[in-house]
PDB file of C-alpha atoms and ligand atoms in Angstrom:
ATOM      1  CA  MET A  44     118.451 119.127 109.629  1.00  0.00           C
ATOM      2  CA  ALA A  45     120.540 116.253 108.332  1.00  0.00           C
ATOM      3  CA  GLY A  46     124.185 116.361 109.300  1.00  0.00           C
ATOM      4  CA  THR A  47     123.897 118.693 112.262  1.00  0.00           C
ATOM      5  CA  LEU A  48     125.325 117.828 115.648  1.00  0.00           C
ATOM      6  CA  THR A  49     121.890 117.980 117.283  1.00  0.00           C
ATOM      7  CA  SER A  50     120.677 115.295 114.908  1.00  0.00           C
ATOM      8  CA  ILE A  51     123.013 112.785 116.522  1.00  0.00           C
ATOM      9  CA  SER A  52     123.867 114.269 119.916  1.00  0.00           C
ATOM     10  CA  GLY A  53     122.733 112.107 122.820  1.00  0.00           C
ATOM     11  CA  LYS A  54     121.788 109.147 120.711  1.00  0.00           C
ATOM     12  CA  ASN A  55     125.038 107.570 119.544  1.00  0.00           C
ATOM     13  CA  LYS A  56     124.588 103.880 119.101  1.00  0.00           C
ATOM     14  CA  ILE A  57     128.192 103.180 120.047  1.00  0.00           C
ATOM     15  CA  ASN A  58     130.407 104.303 122.882  1.00  0.00           C
ATOM     16  CA  LEU A  59     133.282 106.364 121.510  1.00  0.00           C
ATOM     17  CA  LYS A  60     135.365 106.217 124.696  1.00  0.00           C
ATOM     18  CA  ASN A  61     137.787 103.649 123.209  1.00  0.00           C
ATOM     19  CA  LYS A  62     137.638 104.764 119.579  1.00  0.00           C
ATOM     20  CA  LYS A  63     140.696 106.454 118.097  1.00  0.00           C
ATOM     21  CA  PHE A  64     140.473 109.224 115.530  1.00  0.00           C
ATOM     22  CA  SER A  65     142.960 110.978 113.321  1.00  0.00           C
ATOM     23  CA  ILE A  66     142.172 114.432 111.950  1.00  0.00           C
ATOM     24  CA  VAL A  67     144.317 115.363 108.936  1.00  0.00           C
ATOM     25  CA  VAL A  68     144.376 119.113 108.306  1.00  0.00           C
ATOM     26  CA  ALA A  69     145.656 120.972 105.227  1.00  0.00           C
ATOM     27  CA  GLU A  70     147.606 124.122 106.097  1.00  0.00           C
ATOM     28  CA  TRP A  71     146.689 125.863 102.829  1.00  0.00           C
ATOM     29  CA  ASN A  72     143.866 128.375 103.601  1.00  0.00           C
ATOM     30  CA  ASP A  73     144.412 127.834 107.314  1.00  0.00           C
ATOM     31  CA  ASP A  74     142.002 130.647 108.216  1.00  0.00           C
ATOM     32  CA  ILE A  75     139.357 128.190 106.988  1.00  0.00           C
ATOM     33  CA  THR A  76     140.893 124.832 107.923  1.00  0.00           C
ATOM     34  CA  GLU A  77     141.502 125.864 111.565  1.00  0.00           C
ATOM     35  CA  PRO A  78     137.768 126.461 112.219  1.00  0.00           C
ATOM     36  CA  LEU A  79     137.062 123.206 110.366  1.00  0.00           C
ATOM     37  CA  PHE A  80     139.470 121.437 112.741  1.00  0.00           C
ATOM     38  CA  GLU A  81     137.837 123.025 115.791  1.00  0.00           C
ATOM     39  CA  GLY A  82     134.412 121.966 114.519  1.00  0.00           C
ATOM     40  CA  ALA A  83     135.541 118.371 113.991  1.00  0.00           C
ATOM     41  CA  TYR A  84     137.452 118.132 117.277  1.00  0.00           C
ATOM     42  CA  ASN A  85     134.660 119.638 119.384  1.00  0.00           C
ATOM     43  CA  ALA A  86     132.053 117.398 117.754  1.00  0.00           C
ATOM     44  CA  LEU A  87     134.092 114.257 118.541  1.00  0.00           C
ATOM     45  CA  ILE A  88     134.462 115.348 122.168  1.00  0.00           C
ATOM     46  CA  GLU A  89     130.763 116.168 122.421  1.00  0.00           C
ATOM     47  CA  LEU A  90     129.909 112.748 121.002  1.00  0.00           C
ATOM     48  CA  GLY A  91     132.003 111.023 123.662  1.00  0.00           C
ATOM     49  CA  ALA A  92     135.515 110.645 122.230  1.00  0.00           C
ATOM     50  CA  LYS A  93     138.457 111.110 124.615  1.00  0.00           C
ATOM     51  CA  LYS A  94     140.954 113.933 124.049  1.00  0.00           C
ATOM     52  CA  GLU A  95     143.863 111.492 124.234  1.00  0.00           C
ATOM     53  CA  ASN A  96     142.296 109.401 121.446  1.00  0.00           C
ATOM     54  CA  ILE A  97     142.277 112.222 118.906  1.00  0.00           C
ATOM     55  CA  THR A  98     145.453 112.779 116.877  1.00  0.00           C
ATOM     56  CA  ARG A  99     146.066 115.759 114.615  1.00  0.00           C
ATOM     57  CA  VAL A 100     148.274 115.519 111.517  1.00  0.00           C
ATOM     58  CA  ASN A 101     149.053 118.601 109.395  1.00  0.00           C
ATOM     59  CA  VAL A 102     149.820 118.469 105.668  1.00  0.00           C
ATOM     60  CA  PRO A 103     150.899 121.357 103.406  1.00  0.00           C
ATOM     61  CA  GLY A 104     147.851 121.357 101.089  1.00  0.00           C
ATOM     62  CA  SER A 105     144.720 119.387 100.245  1.00  0.00           C
ATOM     63  CA  PHE A 106     146.571 117.424  97.570  1.00  0.00           C
ATOM     64  CA  GLU A 107     148.578 115.770 100.378  1.00  0.00           C
ATOM     65  CA  LEU A 108     145.464 114.673 102.308  1.00  0.00           C
ATOM     66  CA  PRO A 109     145.057 111.215 100.687  1.00  0.00           C
ATOM     67  CA  LEU A 110     148.619 110.095 101.447  1.00  0.00           C
ATOM     68  CA  ALA A 111     148.451 111.266 105.061  1.00  0.00           C
ATOM     69  CA  ALA A 112     144.993 109.689 105.419  1.00  0.00           C
ATOM     70  CA  GLN A 113     146.390 106.412 104.077  1.00  0.00           C
ATOM     71  CA  ARG A 114     149.261 106.492 106.556  1.00  0.00           C
ATOM     72  CA  GLU A 115     146.821 107.109 109.403  1.00  0.00           C
ATOM     73  CA  ALA A 116     144.266 104.538 108.246  1.00  0.00           C
ATOM     74  CA  SER A 117     146.979 101.884 108.006  1.00  0.00           C
ATOM     75  CA  LYS A 118     147.679 102.205 111.740  1.00  0.00           C
ATOM     76  CA  LYS A 119     146.040  99.358 113.643  1.00  0.00           C
ATOM     77  CA  ASN A 120     144.900 101.573 116.492  1.00  0.00           C
ATOM     78  CA  ILE A 121     143.154 104.212 114.323  1.00  0.00           C
ATOM     79  CA  ASP A 122     139.418 103.615 113.833  1.00  0.00           C
ATOM     80  CA  ALA A 123     138.531 106.541 111.579  1.00  0.00           C
ATOM     81  CA  VAL A 124     140.143 109.455 109.757  1.00  0.00           C
ATOM     82  CA  ILE A 125     138.731 112.917 109.075  1.00  0.00           C
ATOM     83  CA  CYS A 126     140.306 114.866 106.195  1.00  0.00           C
ATOM     84  CA  LEU A 127     139.951 118.640 106.277  1.00  0.00           C
ATOM     85  CA  GLY A 128     140.966 121.084 103.584  1.00  0.00           C
ATOM     86  CA  CYS A 129     139.832 124.075 101.578  1.00  0.00           C
ATOM     87  CA  VAL A 130     140.396 124.490  97.857  1.00  0.00           C
ATOM     88  CA  ILE A 131     139.356 127.865  96.462  1.00  0.00           C
ATOM     89  CA  GLN A 132     138.970 128.419  92.735  1.00  0.00           C
ATOM     90  CA  GLY A 133     141.618 130.642  91.160  1.00  0.00           C
ATOM     91  CA  ASP A 134     142.337 131.834  87.639  1.00  0.00           C
ATOM     92  CA  THR A 135     143.920 128.577  86.429  1.00  0.00           C
ATOM     93  CA  PRO A 136     142.516 125.043  86.166  1.00  0.00           C
ATOM     94  CA  HIS A 137     144.407 123.848  89.289  1.00  0.00           C
ATOM     95  CA  PHE A 138     141.115 123.834  91.195  1.00  0.00           C
ATOM     96  CA  ASP A 139     139.650 121.018  89.096  1.00  0.00           C
ATOM     97  CA  TYR A 140     142.819 118.916  89.214  1.00  0.00           C
ATOM     98  CA  ILE A 141     143.248 119.259  92.961  1.00  0.00           C
ATOM     99  CA  CYS A 142     139.570 118.709  93.843  1.00  0.00           C
ATOM    100  CA  GLN A 143     139.266 115.645  91.645  1.00  0.00           C
ATOM    101  CA  ALA A 144     142.519 114.083  92.862  1.00  0.00           C
ATOM    102  CA  VAL A 145     141.699 114.717  96.502  1.00  0.00           C
ATOM    103  CA  ALA A 146     138.131 113.415  96.329  1.00  0.00           C
ATOM    104  CA  TYR A 147     139.209 110.299  94.450  1.00  0.00           C
ATOM    105  CA  GLY A 148     142.257 109.747  96.655  1.00  0.00           C
ATOM    106  CA  ILE A 149     140.285 110.016  99.885  1.00  0.00           C
ATOM    107  CA  MET A 150     137.584 107.685  98.587  1.00  0.00           C
ATOM    108  CA  LYS A 151     140.265 105.124  97.635  1.00  0.00           C
ATOM    109  CA  VAL A 152     141.737 105.221 101.138  1.00  0.00           C
ATOM    110  CA  GLY A 153     138.314 104.456 102.584  1.00  0.00           C
ATOM    111  CA  LEU A 154     137.677 101.555 100.231  1.00  0.00           C
ATOM    112  CA  LYS A 155     141.178 100.115 100.651  1.00  0.00           C
ATOM    113  CA  SER A 156     141.316 100.409 104.436  1.00  0.00           C
ATOM    114  CA  GLY A 157     137.684  99.544 105.123  1.00  0.00           C
ATOM    115  CA  LYS A 158     137.676 102.300 107.722  1.00  0.00           C
ATOM    116  CA  PRO A 159     135.497 105.417 107.776  1.00  0.00           C
ATOM    117  CA  ILE A 160     137.384 108.286 106.106  1.00  0.00           C
ATOM    118  CA  ALA A 161     135.538 111.611 105.886  1.00  0.00           C
ATOM    119  CA  PHE A 162     135.883 114.094 103.028  1.00  0.00           C
ATOM    120  CA  GLY A 163     135.771 117.392 104.895  1.00  0.00           C
ATOM    121  CA  VAL A 164     137.227 119.399 102.054  1.00  0.00           C
ATOM    122  CA  LEU A 165     135.568 122.636 100.987  1.00  0.00           C
ATOM    123  CA  THR A 166     135.724 123.229  97.234  1.00  0.00           C
ATOM    124  CA  THR A 167     134.465 126.760  96.809  1.00  0.00           C
ATOM    125  CA  LEU A 168     134.387 129.494  94.198  1.00  0.00           C
ATOM    126  CA  ASN A 169     135.580 132.144  96.670  1.00  0.00           C
ATOM    127  CA  LYS A 170     136.614 132.844 100.282  1.00  0.00           C
ATOM    128  CA  LYS A 171     133.117 134.030 101.251  1.00  0.00           C
ATOM    129  CA  GLN A 172     131.602 130.637 100.414  1.00  0.00           C
ATOM    130  CA  ALA A 173     134.354 128.956 102.432  1.00  0.00           C
ATOM    131  CA  LEU A 174     133.791 131.164 105.503  1.00  0.00           C
ATOM    132  CA  GLU A 175     130.051 130.452 105.367  1.00  0.00           C
ATOM    133  CA  ARG A 176     130.824 126.720 105.636  1.00  0.00           C
ATOM    134  CA  ALA A 177     133.552 126.946 108.278  1.00  0.00           C
ATOM    135  CA  GLY A 178     131.445 128.139 111.194  1.00  0.00           C
ATOM    136  CA  GLY A 179     129.405 130.736 109.294  1.00  0.00           C
ATOM    137  CA  LYS A 180     125.769 130.801 108.292  1.00  0.00           C
ATOM    138  CA  LEU A 181     125.930 127.409 106.577  1.00  0.00           C
ATOM    139  CA  GLY A 182     127.389 125.593 109.567  1.00  0.00           C
ATOM    140  CA  ASN A 183     130.732 123.900 109.968  1.00  0.00           C
ATOM    141  CA  LYS A 184     131.649 121.146 107.535  1.00  0.00           C
ATOM    142  CA  GLY A 185     134.401 119.933 109.878  1.00  0.00           C
ATOM    143  CA  GLU A 186     131.746 119.180 112.457  1.00  0.00           C
ATOM    144  CA  GLU A 187     129.676 117.382 109.847  1.00  0.00           C
ATOM    145  CA  ALA A 188     132.695 115.320 108.764  1.00  0.00           C
ATOM    146  CA  ALA A 189     133.199 114.176 112.375  1.00  0.00           C
ATOM    147  CA  ILE A 190     129.543 113.200 112.650  1.00  0.00           C
ATOM    148  CA  THR A 191     129.867 111.283 109.398  1.00  0.00           C
ATOM    149  CA  VAL A 192     132.688 109.035 110.618  1.00  0.00           C
ATOM    150  CA  VAL A 193     130.785 108.349 113.839  1.00  0.00           C
ATOM    151  CA  LYS A 194     127.707 107.380 111.828  1.00  0.00           C
ATOM    152  CA  MET A 195     129.867 105.115 109.670  1.00  0.00           C
ATOM    153  CA  LEU A 196     131.417 103.468 112.758  1.00  0.00           C
ATOM    154  CA  GLU A 197     127.881 102.755 113.936  1.00  0.00           C
ATOM    155  CA  SER A 198     126.670 101.262 110.673  1.00  0.00           C
TER     156      SER A 198
HETATM  157  N1  LIG B 232     145.917 123.555  98.382  1.00  0.00           N
HETATM  158  C1  LIG B 232     144.767 123.736  99.042  1.00  0.00           C
HETATM  159  O1  LIG B 232     144.504 123.033 100.016  1.00  0.00           O
HETATM  160  N2  LIG B 232     143.873 124.704  98.648  1.00  0.00           N
HETATM  161  C2  LIG B 232     144.075 125.502  97.559  1.00  0.00           C
HETATM  162  O2  LIG B 232     143.235 126.355  97.252  1.00  0.00           O
HETATM  163  C3  LIG B 232     145.288 125.303  96.832  1.00  0.00           C
HETATM  164  N3  LIG B 232     145.541 126.061  95.736  1.00  0.00           N
HETATM  165  C4  LIG B 232     146.669 125.787  95.002  1.00  0.00           C
HETATM  166  C5  LIG B 232     146.899 126.483  93.804  1.00  0.00           C
HETATM  167  C6  LIG B 232     148.004 126.185  93.028  1.00  0.00           C
HETATM  168  C7  LIG B 232     148.215 126.929  91.734  1.00  0.00           C
HETATM  169  C8  LIG B 232     148.910 125.183  93.473  1.00  0.00           C
HETATM  170  C9  LIG B 232     150.128 124.822  92.623  1.00  0.00           C
HETATM  171  C10 LIG B 232     148.723 124.521  94.645  1.00  0.00           C
HETATM  172  C11 LIG B 232     147.597 124.811  95.439  1.00  0.00           C
HETATM  173  N4  LIG B 232     147.368 124.115  96.628  1.00  0.00           N
HETATM  174  C12 LIG B 232     146.205 124.311  97.295  1.00  0.00           C
HETATM  175  C13 LIG B 232     148.396 123.237  97.205  1.00  0.00           C
HETATM  176  C14 LIG B 232     148.249 121.783  96.827  1.00  0.00           C
HETATM  177  O3  LIG B 232     147.193 121.181  97.579  1.00  0.00           O
HETATM  178  C15 LIG B 232     149.559 121.022  97.175  1.00  0.00           C
HETATM  179  O4  LIG B 232     149.902 121.240  98.516  1.00  0.00           O
HETATM  180  C16 LIG B 232     150.724 121.474  96.284  1.00  0.00           C
HETATM  181  O5  LIG B 232     150.359 121.411  94.924  1.00  0.00           O
HETATM  182  C17 LIG B 232     151.971 120.581  96.528  1.00  0.00           C
HETATM  183  O6  LIG B 232     151.698 119.218  96.232  1.00  0.00           O
END
């Protein structure tokens, strides 16, 4: 299946031993973003990254992800950034504003920096959908975000 760890495991085109990664994690909905972080971190290690080359940066909510990603991407020694967050729809239109701003902001950081920046942000209608995508029956989107930046480093 596309995007799973097994689809890339053992056949990386590049050696990740000297590549440096930053994982930016939103604290909002941390019962979801923690498993996303574990998925991303473990995937990088499994693909050959070194523990000491993976930095974690926390931000309060997903809206803060683009700025933190920009700060990380502007560092010379960072090769790729993985953004992790979880926005769950509520009763007000905040969901649409946050999701749109975050998606656009993260894309801009990638285009401006020229470095792989992954959008590992769940945008779900409820907590159940989020749990299913954070290590549940639909996999772990943090893991998939890590695989994405590795694929982009290879391309
Ligand atoms: N941040 C998230 O990462 N996920 C959310 O589901 C989320 N819901 C929010 C709902 C409201 C009404 C507000 C005002 C903020 C929410 N945030 C959420 C926080 C947001 O990303 C950001 O941290 C704050 O708006 C401060 O800039």
